[in-house]
XYZ file of C-alpha atoms in Angstrom:
772
model
C 97.664 59.676 -26.321
C 96.457 62.931 -26.086
C 92.552 62.584 -24.813
C 90.251 62.239 -27.516
C 88.296 65.632 -26.749
C 83.902 66.070 -27.753
C 83.357 62.599 -26.162
C 79.889 63.817 -24.711
C 79.091 65.710 -27.522
C 79.048 62.610 -30.170
C 77.439 60.198 -28.097
C 74.595 62.958 -27.932
C 74.745 62.770 -31.705
C 75.392 59.020 -31.670
C 72.003 58.595 -30.038
C 69.504 61.410 -31.937
C 70.819 59.491 -35.216
C 70.684 55.953 -34.487
C 67.235 56.739 -33.246
C 65.831 58.939 -36.316
C 67.312 56.459 -38.969
C 65.352 53.985 -36.717
C 62.037 55.963 -36.718
C 62.503 56.350 -40.663
C 63.060 52.560 -41.376
C 60.437 51.175 -38.982
C 57.550 53.688 -40.647
C 54.622 51.380 -41.776
C 50.884 51.660 -42.231
C 49.635 53.307 -38.583
C 45.825 51.800 -37.838
C 43.019 53.501 -35.649
C 41.145 52.159 -32.511
C 38.362 53.171 -31.431
C 35.174 52.928 -28.691
C 33.084 53.677 -26.241
C 33.737 54.405 -22.709
C 30.222 53.480 -20.299
C 29.712 53.050 -16.321
C 28.873 50.555 -14.191
C 25.808 48.214 -15.420
C 23.194 51.183 -16.750
C 26.232 51.545 -19.387
C 25.878 55.120 -19.118
C 28.527 57.104 -20.840
C 31.532 58.384 -19.153
C 32.659 61.946 -20.651
C 36.160 63.160 -20.288
C 37.603 59.672 -19.336
C 41.551 59.352 -20.337
C 41.806 56.353 -23.146
C 46.003 55.534 -23.156
C 47.885 53.429 -25.346
C 50.423 51.819 -23.657
C 53.974 51.857 -24.963
C 53.327 54.426 -27.831
C 52.107 56.806 -25.112
C 49.174 57.814 -27.560
C 45.620 58.818 -25.316
C 42.568 60.824 -25.560
C 39.509 61.684 -23.299
C 36.110 60.333 -24.346
C 33.396 62.693 -26.461
C 29.410 63.797 -24.454
C 28.870 60.692 -25.659
C 31.171 58.105 -24.399
C 32.699 57.685 -27.557
C 36.700 58.118 -28.278
C 38.912 57.883 -31.330
C 43.109 57.280 -31.388
C 44.519 57.184 -34.778
C 47.326 56.699 -36.115
C 48.411 53.607 -33.526
C 51.388 51.416 -34.677
C 50.514 48.293 -36.173
C 50.928 45.423 -33.187
C 49.524 43.939 -29.734
C 49.278 46.740 -27.599
C 47.536 47.383 -23.522
C 45.009 50.425 -23.935
C 43.521 51.573 -20.405
C 40.333 53.201 -19.428
C 39.628 56.180 -16.317
C 39.002 58.594 -14.876
C 40.642 59.076 -11.928
C 37.565 57.569 -9.578
C 36.510 55.094 -11.984
C 38.522 52.513 -13.715
C 38.766 49.494 -16.411
C 41.179 46.653 -16.309
C 43.667 46.777 -18.939
C 42.486 45.222 -22.408
C 45.285 43.725 -24.804
C 44.704 45.251 -28.644
C 45.571 43.567 -31.562
C 46.117 46.631 -34.354
C 46.598 44.947 -38.289
C 48.575 48.016 -40.618
C 46.365 49.752 -41.683
C 43.161 48.716 -39.629
C 40.180 49.873 -37.729
C 39.900 48.581 -34.629
C 36.949 48.363 -31.858
C 38.073 48.084 -27.692
C 34.674 49.202 -25.399
C 35.365 49.531 -21.809
C 33.152 49.519 -18.791
C 34.315 52.095 -15.586
C 33.544 51.118 -12.120
C 34.950 52.206 -8.679
C 37.545 50.983 -7.454
C 40.271 52.515 -4.326
C 43.022 51.157 -6.993
C 43.371 52.365 -10.276
C 46.302 52.646 -12.816
C 49.236 55.893 -11.953
C 49.583 57.730 -14.864
C 52.438 59.516 -15.198
C 54.092 61.927 -18.069
C 56.807 63.277 -16.534
C 60.034 61.018 -17.188
C 58.743 59.129 -20.293
C 60.437 59.090 -23.915
C 56.785 59.876 -25.451
C 52.897 61.859 -23.901
C 51.090 59.845 -20.769
C 52.381 56.125 -19.895
C 51.726 53.824 -16.545
C 53.900 53.903 -13.876
C 53.735 49.875 -14.424
C 55.839 50.547 -17.487
C 57.659 53.372 -17.080
C 61.912 53.222 -16.277
C 61.939 55.245 -13.186
C 60.109 54.013 -9.988
C 57.094 56.234 -10.093
C 54.243 57.200 -7.632
C 51.287 59.687 -8.248
C 48.756 61.251 -5.977
C 45.463 62.417 -8.553
C 43.353 65.087 -7.792
C 40.670 62.658 -5.330
C 43.727 61.019 -3.548
C 44.952 64.603 -2.901
C 41.186 65.860 -1.508
C 40.821 62.649 0.709
C 43.434 64.175 2.849
C 43.665 67.934 2.068
C 46.703 68.866 3.555
C 48.433 72.551 3.881
C 51.402 71.818 2.400
C 52.610 70.170 -0.538
C 55.461 68.489 1.521
C 52.771 67.631 3.338
C 51.025 65.951 0.977
C 53.959 63.369 0.091
C 55.647 62.341 3.110
C 53.331 58.931 3.786
C 55.151 57.906 -0.476
C 57.243 55.211 -0.076
C 61.340 56.766 -0.267
C 60.060 60.517 0.742
C 60.509 62.396 3.831
C 59.338 66.453 4.786
C 62.252 68.762 5.788
C 60.961 71.309 7.714
C 61.537 74.741 10.551
C 57.809 74.379 11.230
C 54.656 73.921 8.554
C 55.435 76.754 6.450
C 59.144 75.711 4.902
C 58.312 71.719 4.340
C 60.257 70.833 1.455
C 59.893 67.229 -0.226
C 63.212 65.251 1.063
C 63.770 61.795 -1.525
C 65.410 58.852 -1.141
C 67.647 60.860 2.077
C 68.861 63.306 -0.529
C 67.405 67.512 -0.007
C 67.387 70.964 -0.847
C 69.844 71.082 -4.525
C 69.863 67.495 -5.915
C 65.087 67.356 -5.436
C 63.743 68.931 -8.583
C 60.444 70.276 -7.628
C 58.491 70.954 -10.894
C 55.197 72.503 -12.046
C 53.401 71.487 -15.491
C 56.926 70.541 -16.436
C 59.231 73.101 -15.232
C 61.291 74.767 -12.291
C 59.600 76.976 -9.814
C 61.746 78.682 -9.482
C 60.993 79.391 -5.592
C 64.133 79.476 -2.976
C 62.976 76.634 -1.390
C 66.091 74.720 -1.873
C 68.795 77.018 -0.645
C 67.796 77.114 3.053
C 65.402 75.458 6.103
C 63.029 78.371 6.481
C 62.401 78.067 2.736
C 59.170 76.312 1.625
C 57.399 75.736 -1.367
C 54.489 77.991 -1.784
C 52.526 75.243 -4.700
C 48.713 73.975 -3.342
C 48.269 70.513 -3.246
C 44.706 70.861 -2.940
C 44.327 72.987 -6.317
C 46.258 70.326 -8.389
C 45.476 67.803 -10.984
C 48.182 64.723 -10.202
C 51.664 64.996 -8.571
C 53.927 62.497 -10.167
C 56.939 61.535 -7.996
C 60.121 60.269 -9.907
C 62.406 58.553 -7.626
C 66.554 57.961 -8.258
C 67.957 60.240 -11.073
C 66.005 61.920 -13.052
C 69.111 64.025 -15.055
C 68.776 63.620 -18.331
C 65.700 65.100 -18.674
C 64.950 67.834 -16.279
C 68.554 68.744 -14.720
C 71.759 67.908 -13.715
C 71.085 68.771 -10.161
C 68.292 65.860 -10.032
C 69.803 63.317 -8.331
C 67.563 62.302 -5.858
C 64.585 62.780 -7.795
C 62.010 65.425 -8.926
C 58.079 66.135 -8.049
C 55.917 67.724 -10.729
C 53.249 69.398 -9.557
C 50.225 69.085 -12.256
C 47.711 72.286 -12.424
C 43.937 70.515 -14.215
C 44.424 72.338 -17.430
C 48.020 70.915 -18.333
C 46.197 67.411 -18.151
C 43.323 68.341 -21.316
C 45.453 69.747 -23.429
C 47.501 67.114 -25.290
C 43.658 65.782 -25.458
C 41.368 67.901 -25.789
C 37.176 67.701 -25.711
C 34.205 70.375 -26.268
C 32.889 71.023 -22.714
C 33.437 72.540 -19.197
C 35.303 70.581 -16.927
C 36.400 72.199 -13.090
C 36.065 71.859 -9.310
C 35.144 73.528 -6.386
C 36.714 72.399 -2.781
C 36.975 72.953 0.619
C 38.489 71.892 3.820
C 38.811 72.227 7.208
C 40.837 70.740 10.158
C 41.149 71.257 14.135
C 44.683 70.691 15.622
C 45.945 73.422 13.270
C 42.860 75.105 13.009
C 43.318 74.730 8.790
C 41.048 76.343 6.278
C 41.083 76.492 3.081
C 38.787 76.280 -0.274
C 39.788 76.475 -3.651
C 38.115 76.141 -7.331
C 39.229 75.957 -11.206
C 38.089 75.719 -14.596
C 38.683 74.762 -18.069
C 36.642 75.814 -21.226
C 37.331 74.242 -24.613
C 35.272 75.251 -27.392
C 36.536 73.704 -30.596
C 40.156 74.715 -30.942
C 40.402 77.119 -28.517
C 40.843 76.300 -24.570
C 40.195 78.954 -21.308
C 41.000 77.753 -17.715
C 40.840 80.143 -14.209
C 42.168 78.698 -10.905
C 42.483 80.153 -7.494
C 41.978 79.304 -3.513
C 43.377 80.722 -0.070
C 44.580 78.740 2.457
C 45.886 79.405 6.173
C 46.401 77.974 9.507
C 46.980 78.919 12.929
C 49.711 77.469 15.634
C 49.473 73.958 15.133
C 48.899 72.121 18.688
C 51.071 68.648 19.970
C 50.600 67.104 23.112
C 52.898 69.563 24.906
C 51.157 72.096 23.498
C 51.095 75.052 20.813
C 53.841 76.007 18.551
C 54.173 79.894 18.852
C 54.637 80.714 15.514
C 54.107 78.280 12.671
C 50.816 80.052 11.528
C 50.882 79.969 7.585
C 49.214 82.020 4.375
C 48.319 80.887 1.248
C 46.817 82.568 -1.460
C 46.496 81.782 -5.520
C 45.406 82.441 -8.235
C 45.825 81.064 -11.801
C 44.483 82.379 -15.395
C 45.599 81.082 -19.070
C 44.330 80.120 -23.209
C 44.824 78.648 -26.131
C 44.505 77.559 -29.295
C 45.197 74.261 -30.219
C 44.987 72.696 -33.857
C 45.321 69.648 -35.257
C 49.304 71.114 -35.926
C 50.052 74.121 -34.312
C 49.254 74.729 -30.854
C 49.789 78.149 -28.610
C 49.139 79.054 -24.874
C 50.059 81.102 -22.133
C 49.151 81.754 -18.963
C 49.753 83.834 -15.821
C 50.036 82.625 -12.143
C 50.378 84.384 -8.230
C 50.490 82.995 -4.983
C 50.979 85.183 -2.055
C 52.665 83.400 0.838
C 53.123 83.668 5.010
C 54.604 82.061 7.278
C 55.776 81.868 10.538
C 59.025 80.398 11.385
C 59.819 78.721 15.368
C 62.320 79.450 17.792
C 64.258 81.632 15.377
C 64.848 84.421 18.172
C 65.605 81.520 21.160
C 67.643 79.080 19.004
C 69.919 81.041 18.220
C 70.226 83.113 21.180
C 71.977 80.386 22.895
C 73.786 77.945 20.497
C 73.475 74.917 22.778
C 69.977 75.267 23.836
C 68.420 73.634 19.785
C 71.260 71.012 19.836
C 72.007 69.450 23.339
C 68.941 68.857 24.622
C 65.730 68.335 23.835
C 62.640 70.143 25.275
C 58.466 71.211 24.561
C 57.668 73.740 23.179
C 57.830 76.145 26.494
C 61.610 75.129 27.348
C 62.606 78.672 24.493
C 61.422 81.639 25.053
C 61.501 83.415 21.263
C 61.555 87.017 22.076
C 62.584 87.743 18.136
C 59.610 85.789 16.134
C 60.500 85.832 12.160
C 58.066 84.811 9.761
C 58.582 85.036 5.829
C 56.251 86.903 3.301
C 56.609 85.618 -0.057
C 55.257 86.168 -3.887
C 55.708 84.170 -6.922
C 54.537 85.849 -9.753
C 55.058 83.252 -13.293
C 54.542 83.936 -16.410
C 54.146 81.150 -19.396
C 54.146 81.157 -22.758
C 54.270 77.490 -24.871
C 54.171 76.961 -28.885
C 54.749 74.293 -31.487
C 53.287 71.218 -33.584
C 52.067 68.342 -33.683
C 50.178 65.511 -35.402
C 53.942 66.031 -37.970
C 52.502 62.420 -38.962
C 55.263 62.134 -42.742
C 57.606 62.946 -40.835
C 60.173 61.458 -38.443
C 59.607 64.132 -36.550
C 55.697 64.001 -34.901
C 56.260 67.031 -32.747
C 58.453 69.838 -31.313
C 57.298 71.844 -28.225
C 58.654 75.466 -27.506
C 58.486 76.876 -23.635
C 58.969 80.633 -22.463
C 58.642 80.453 -19.276
C 60.082 83.325 -16.666
C 59.328 83.376 -12.808
C 59.615 86.235 -10.624
C 60.960 85.157 -6.704
C 60.765 87.763 -3.904
C 60.742 86.872 -0.514
C 61.452 89.071 2.482
C 62.372 88.177 6.038
C 60.052 89.835 8.543
C 61.223 90.124 12.822
C 58.777 91.347 15.308
C 60.423 92.451 18.937
C 58.233 93.722 20.969
C 55.702 94.350 19.172
C 57.947 96.250 16.859
C 58.320 94.683 13.223
C 61.971 95.292 10.954
C 62.654 93.723 7.544
C 65.862 91.192 8.456
C 66.463 89.835 5.208
C 64.968 90.670 1.180
C 65.364 88.216 -1.859
C 64.771 88.584 -5.383
C 65.519 85.784 -7.551
C 64.189 85.829 -11.523
C 64.393 82.890 -13.954
C 64.375 83.171 -17.432
C 63.409 79.133 -19.176
C 63.323 78.503 -22.738
C 63.061 74.389 -23.392
C 62.726 73.119 -27.062
C 62.058 70.202 -26.877
C 61.110 67.492 -30.457
C 59.302 64.223 -29.969
C 59.744 61.985 -32.581
C 57.446 59.370 -34.462
C 56.706 56.747 -31.768
C 56.305 53.286 -33.346
C 56.193 49.862 -32.655
C 59.728 49.767 -31.748
C 60.770 53.504 -30.914
C 59.725 56.471 -28.444
C 62.305 59.472 -27.682
C 62.933 62.334 -27.652
C 65.647 65.215 -28.036
C 65.746 68.701 -27.329
C 67.691 71.773 -25.534
C 66.530 73.591 -22.117
C 68.333 76.829 -21.385
C 67.992 79.129 -17.826
C 69.186 82.551 -16.979
C 69.234 83.658 -13.146
C 69.231 86.668 -11.074
C 69.851 86.112 -7.609
C 69.817 89.636 -4.979
C 69.831 89.487 -1.259
C 69.932 92.559 0.536
C 69.715 92.398 4.378
C 71.941 91.002 7.338
C 71.270 87.409 6.578
C 71.785 88.279 2.397
C 74.776 85.664 2.539
C 75.048 85.317 -1.176
C 77.281 88.472 -3.188
C 74.416 89.652 -6.089
C 74.937 86.371 -8.591
C 74.136 85.860 -12.363
C 73.769 82.444 -13.802
C 73.533 81.118 -16.986
C 72.550 77.054 -17.844
C 72.745 75.259 -21.097
C 71.488 71.655 -22.013
C 71.066 69.445 -24.530
C 69.239 65.766 -23.723
C 68.320 62.870 -26.094
C 66.197 60.344 -23.794
C 64.905 57.813 -26.067
C 63.313 54.139 -25.132
C 63.904 50.834 -27.879
C 61.458 47.779 -27.966
C 63.099 44.347 -28.962
C 60.638 41.725 -27.830
C 60.317 41.208 -24.416
C 62.892 43.614 -23.680
C 62.910 47.425 -23.629
C 66.008 49.335 -23.346
C 65.934 52.898 -22.558
C 69.212 55.329 -23.330
C 70.057 58.413 -22.792
C 72.109 60.992 -22.287
C 72.652 65.033 -21.651
C 75.416 67.707 -21.482
C 75.093 70.735 -19.411
C 77.026 73.773 -18.326
C 76.388 76.425 -15.850
C 78.197 79.787 -15.769
C 77.999 82.122 -12.340
C 79.156 85.876 -12.622
C 79.186 87.005 -9.313
C 79.989 90.422 -8.032
C 82.350 91.025 -4.960
C 80.996 90.584 -1.640
C 79.484 93.386 0.917
C 81.939 93.682 3.939
C 79.959 91.514 6.559
C 78.162 92.917 9.854
C 78.462 90.631 12.435
C 79.621 90.707 16.031
C 82.558 88.189 15.358
C 83.377 89.394 12.588
C 87.950 89.370 12.595
C 87.169 88.196 15.875
C 89.930 85.885 16.422
C 89.547 82.514 14.793
C 86.477 83.439 13.279
C 86.031 82.698 9.779
C 87.397 84.568 6.960
C 85.293 84.515 3.582
C 87.472 83.814 0.452
C 87.087 85.592 -2.276
C 84.243 85.645 -4.716
C 85.326 84.676 -8.378
C 83.439 83.392 -11.482
C 82.708 79.433 -12.038
C 81.858 78.009 -14.899
C 80.998 74.130 -14.872
C 80.314 71.300 -18.010
C 79.314 68.137 -17.203
C 77.784 65.192 -19.158
C 75.353 62.676 -18.085
C 74.522 58.996 -19.439
C 72.718 56.428 -18.570
C 70.504 52.933 -19.819
C 68.033 50.925 -19.154
C 66.297 48.081 -19.545
C 62.809 46.702 -18.607
C 61.979 42.919 -19.356
C 58.752 40.422 -18.404
C 60.036 37.738 -16.227
C 56.929 36.215 -15.799
C 52.524 37.076 -16.014
C 51.959 40.430 -14.916
C 56.184 40.721 -13.505
C 58.397 43.208 -14.906
C 61.922 43.889 -13.886
C 63.796 47.181 -14.483
C 67.434 48.337 -14.599
C 68.312 51.582 -14.684
C 72.342 52.234 -15.265
C 73.436 56.353 -14.614
C 76.521 58.310 -14.919
C 75.132 62.066 -13.823
C 76.862 65.022 -13.018
C 75.938 68.019 -10.558
C 76.958 71.588 -10.654
C 77.399 72.639 -6.715
C 74.738 74.893 -6.799
C 75.001 78.563 -5.674
C 75.081 78.467 -1.864
C 77.311 76.652 -1.447
C 80.098 78.401 -3.291
C 79.520 81.264 -2.415
C 77.022 82.017 1.118
C 79.106 83.740 3.971
C 77.643 84.384 7.142
C 75.102 83.237 10.130
C 71.814 81.446 8.660
C 69.558 80.884 10.936
C 67.056 78.755 8.622
C 69.342 76.150 8.974
C 71.217 76.837 12.613
C 74.878 77.709 11.332
C 77.273 80.724 9.930
C 77.819 78.955 6.790
C 81.285 79.431 4.655
C 80.614 78.644 1.124
C 84.047 77.100 -1.007
C 84.380 79.097 -4.684
C 86.901 76.268 -5.687
C 84.034 73.529 -5.634
C 84.459 71.183 -7.941
C 81.607 68.894 -9.952
C 80.005 66.547 -8.592
C 80.001 62.851 -10.070
C 77.146 60.322 -9.145
C 77.281 56.976 -10.095
C 73.628 55.134 -9.790
C 72.147 51.829 -10.060
C 68.456 50.754 -9.914
C 66.614 47.837 -10.069
C 62.748 47.466 -9.873
C 60.644 44.086 -9.534
C 56.807 44.817 -10.128
C 54.097 43.048 -10.324
C 50.764 43.945 -10.949
C 47.238 42.035 -11.806
C 43.156 42.781 -10.821
C 43.837 41.036 -7.174
C 47.285 42.567 -6.895
C 50.238 44.850 -7.690
C 53.531 45.896 -5.742
C 57.018 47.715 -6.899
C 60.150 46.482 -4.840
C 62.620 49.606 -5.593
C 66.262 48.982 -4.598
C 69.369 51.573 -5.159
C 72.969 52.238 -4.647
C 74.314 55.345 -5.367
C 78.404 56.521 -4.859
C 78.378 59.966 -5.269
C 82.389 61.165 -5.295
C 83.009 64.921 -4.504
C 80.055 65.091 -2.721
C 79.366 68.546 -1.522
C 78.475 68.650 2.231
C 78.057 71.586 5.079
C 81.011 69.950 7.476
C 80.682 71.218 11.102
C 83.846 72.742 11.929
C 83.731 73.229 15.953
C 83.568 76.871 15.947
C 80.998 78.983 17.520
C 80.764 82.445 15.473
C 76.864 85.017 16.266
C 76.207 82.577 18.496
C 75.701 79.859 15.539
C 78.084 76.695 15.053
C 80.737 77.305 11.522
C 80.137 74.882 9.059
C 82.057 74.978 5.944
C 81.628 73.630 2.540
C 82.902 70.689 1.475
C 83.656 67.925 -0.503
C 84.327 64.046 0.040
C 82.216 60.822 -1.072
C 79.929 58.704 -0.492
C 77.179 56.912 -1.029
C 73.593 56.425 -0.315
C 72.122 52.746 -0.280
C 68.030 52.093 0.071
C 64.635 50.431 -1.192
C 61.704 51.848 -1.035
C 58.541 49.534 -1.865
C 54.393 49.341 -2.212
C 51.812 46.517 -2.393
C 48.315 46.090 -2.888
C 46.115 42.982 -2.492
C 42.854 42.681 -2.652
C 41.244 40.533 0.063
C 39.066 37.919 -1.122
C 35.955 40.620 -2.540
C 35.594 42.934 0.395
C 38.652 44.979 0.943
C 42.848 46.141 -0.360
C 45.479 45.785 2.006
C 48.698 48.028 1.221
C 51.853 48.295 2.274
C 54.345 50.915 1.858
C 57.907 50.679 3.293
C 61.659 53.551 2.225
C 65.126 52.820 3.481
C 68.289 54.958 2.920
C 71.782 54.838 4.656
C 73.938 57.211 2.867
C 77.090 58.014 4.322
C 80.533 59.819 3.651
C 83.382 56.918 2.646
C 85.031 57.965 6.437
C 81.377 55.762 7.826
C 80.273 59.022 9.061
C 76.287 59.674 9.057
C 75.264 62.221 7.335
C 72.919 65.166 8.181
C 68.960 64.846 8.482
C 68.982 61.263 6.723
C 65.042 59.473 7.724
C 65.188 57.166 9.100
C 62.565 53.599 7.902
C 59.724 54.573 7.362
C 56.990 52.336 6.837
C 52.984 52.437 6.394
C 49.922 49.616 6.131
C 46.963 51.080 5.739
C 43.208 48.738 4.705
C 40.836 50.017 2.524
C 37.147 49.173 2.754
C 34.248 49.540 0.784
C 30.890 49.868 0.207
C 29.094 51.072 -3.069
C 30.624 55.171 -2.765
C 31.981 54.431 0.672
C 35.459 53.470 1.533
C 36.435 53.674 5.556
C 40.469 53.831 5.364
C 42.062 52.205 9.055
C 46.544 53.782 8.324
C 49.143 52.897 11.248
C 52.584 54.803 10.377
C 55.256 53.710 12.092
C 59.466 54.743 12.201
C 62.276 53.189 13.603
C 64.934 55.073 15.815
C 67.155 57.211 13.840
C 70.992 56.945 15.922
C 72.359 57.197 12.646
C 73.704 60.585 13.247
C 75.717 64.239 11.605
C 77.973 65.698 14.188
C 75.715 68.514 15.428
C 72.816 66.359 15.143
C 70.946 64.135 18.411
C 69.161 60.944 17.867
C 64.703 60.791 17.358
C 62.713 58.011 18.956
C 60.806 55.856 16.877
C 57.068 56.584 16.919
C 53.687 55.263 15.326
C 50.676 56.751 14.549
C 47.288 55.945 13.717
C 44.999 57.335 11.145
C 41.578 57.027 10.095
C 39.514 58.100 6.901
C 36.194 57.426 5.630
C 35.159 58.740 2.228
C 31.937 58.937 0.146
C 31.978 59.255 -3.288
C 28.600 59.615 -5.494
C 29.612 59.356 -8.916
C 27.967 59.813 -11.845
C 29.315 60.492 -15.967
C 29.423 64.407 -15.656
C 29.960 64.746 -11.916
C 31.578 63.047 -8.544
C 30.601 64.019 -5.253
C 33.405 64.001 -2.637
C 33.066 63.663 1.481
C 35.939 63.007 3.065
C 36.978 63.073 7.479
C 40.507 62.076 8.449
C 41.283 61.321 11.901
C 44.843 62.112 12.565
C 47.009 60.830 15.131
C 44.022 59.688 17.163
C 46.603 58.816 19.873
C 47.861 61.839 20.542
C 50.913 60.281 20.361
C 54.606 62.511 20.739
C 56.500 62.677 18.215
C 59.569 63.733 16.706
C 60.605 64.209 12.541
C 63.819 63.556 12.091
C 64.050 65.458 9.072
C 63.202 68.819 10.498
C 65.443 71.308 12.051
C 63.456 71.924 14.982
C 62.705 68.463 15.973
C 64.072 68.790 19.401
C 61.667 71.934 20.356
C 59.048 71.186 18.360
C 56.869 68.139 17.988
C 54.775 67.407 15.026
C 50.902 67.999 14.861
C 48.867 66.160 17.755
C 45.140 64.445 17.605
C 42.760 66.177 15.250
C 40.081 66.018 13.139
C 40.312 67.194 8.849
C 37.292 67.092 7.024
C 37.305 67.622 3.319
C 34.652 68.463 0.366
C 34.859 68.620 -3.415
C 32.266 68.139 -6.417
C 34.553 67.622 -9.803
C 32.245 68.055 -13.145
C 33.155 66.947 -16.470
């Protein structure tokens, strides 16, 4: 019998049809929840607080007088929360009869622990991390400014299951559950950033975390909504204006922040403003940030300074049905790449020994000068209450990314390599009308990418990549059970020009690798998922997800050939690579009550034809040769976090993450984070909070062929903050002492860990004023 064709298409079509039929059949007369949100015993009205109906994911902001109204609430019992970052209140269970109006009032107070809201991996709008199917962590703007960090990866690295890859501070990028590069998707407001941070260890992410309203980390496969490559997870950086577009109220909101630090001479400032008048919204924002060479217990790391400048602006119209908005973002970044010249001068220097920063003489200094320009236009319709479709959104996004690698030797500068990466994204998404039992969305996504590199590290010939995907994601509530079903069909096509002649010292020498002829490639694959969430006791939820996903090889894995200093290898791509197939199982147990909350997540991913850079033992241009090959692999691990209130005095917080990743031969994969945990206390007194923190990492002795082992370490930090909160304004002052014992420690996932220890003892100061 011949194989039946069209299976993935049938799966997607069936899910869509069943969802729409169910939505139509389940329609009942909706109700309304209204009330007021006040602050403290004085009962002052709170403007701009988020009020969320969990489940249907209906959200609004409070008006000037603290009142709110949420319409089109499906009949039934719903959990409702209200909070405004630093201010929070307990959940309320609200019963909404068919067609009825219900009142629910909230009183907010200062709290160190609050609900984590997310929009990244949901079937509808916002929901909470406790109610989501994926394992999710969020950092809001108050948490980000309480300990201002120079890069996005620095801000996230202490979250469970997250680590930091780097080739110096400016090139840092998040690792999630041991996955790096193309397998971790970085987004800004739900759209890919369009940079080249995934392609090389010395490329970074140029988003300033201190300019964001919130950062969401989705651990585990998020391939269904955002891309087949996101096997490890997604980081979604959400800007201030994006948080208000689905729930506008008249008025002006914004913030002004500044910070400084000692061990790296950190200095930064940023500001943002969103003004709403009727149906119109205007937003502005920008900032600048710089660090000098950072200090360690062994001395300063030369050429590790960074600079970042950013600006954004936009306007929008949001009527009852029709909405449209347009915005522009500009970022300029400059950072040094330490030890590049010295490490390539002697291939054995940085691989077989561990030394101090002055062990190597870096005669050639390399800086990466980048610019990112983003234009985005959104248009759509919402509140289509009399159909099975609630809303439609069309997003068109253009990203122009350029960066040059500038080499300085003997006081003279020269251009090493220049990169130009331009992407065009079109995303159309349909939100179903949410009912008491069903929520979901479906849509299509397409991306066109033009990539060109010129210079001595132009490893990849000019390539055009075209991607297209159709996706559907549904959540169905059946009593105490919730079921998640989803599917994605994605096609990636590469069109490549002939490779230019390679100018290397060993080109054509005996034993030197030979570049395979490049050729166009096409990959089509389907991803499907199923999940179950159920209450297993008071305040306890059990969640399990099974995912089968497909990942096409990345451009660099197919076509790179030549000396890649950013990865410290001579890379040999393989244009004959096939697609990866991942079968994953995620299990989560969550607990949440007014006095405690926790989440324990375990996972196993079996990956067929895993693509990795295999060290061959040959040396070319003083770099070890690494060929992209495929083998089966397995990732097994867990991440967990918990917070508990001790008496009425303070909170204890614990987080831990561990992953074991290896090939089916038993050989460990490169740069896998060690077992790492943190424990902290939150000691509040009125507006003051003191938070001592201890971070502990175990020794990493499961290493790849060319890696050295990394010793374990412990680092002690102490943060003190003060919040002066009022209904329309909040002042936040923070002081953080980091690595107070001046411990000498190394980050196993750093390419230059053997010669660049992590930052030594220092102090950071931050101040922010928020107005609502």
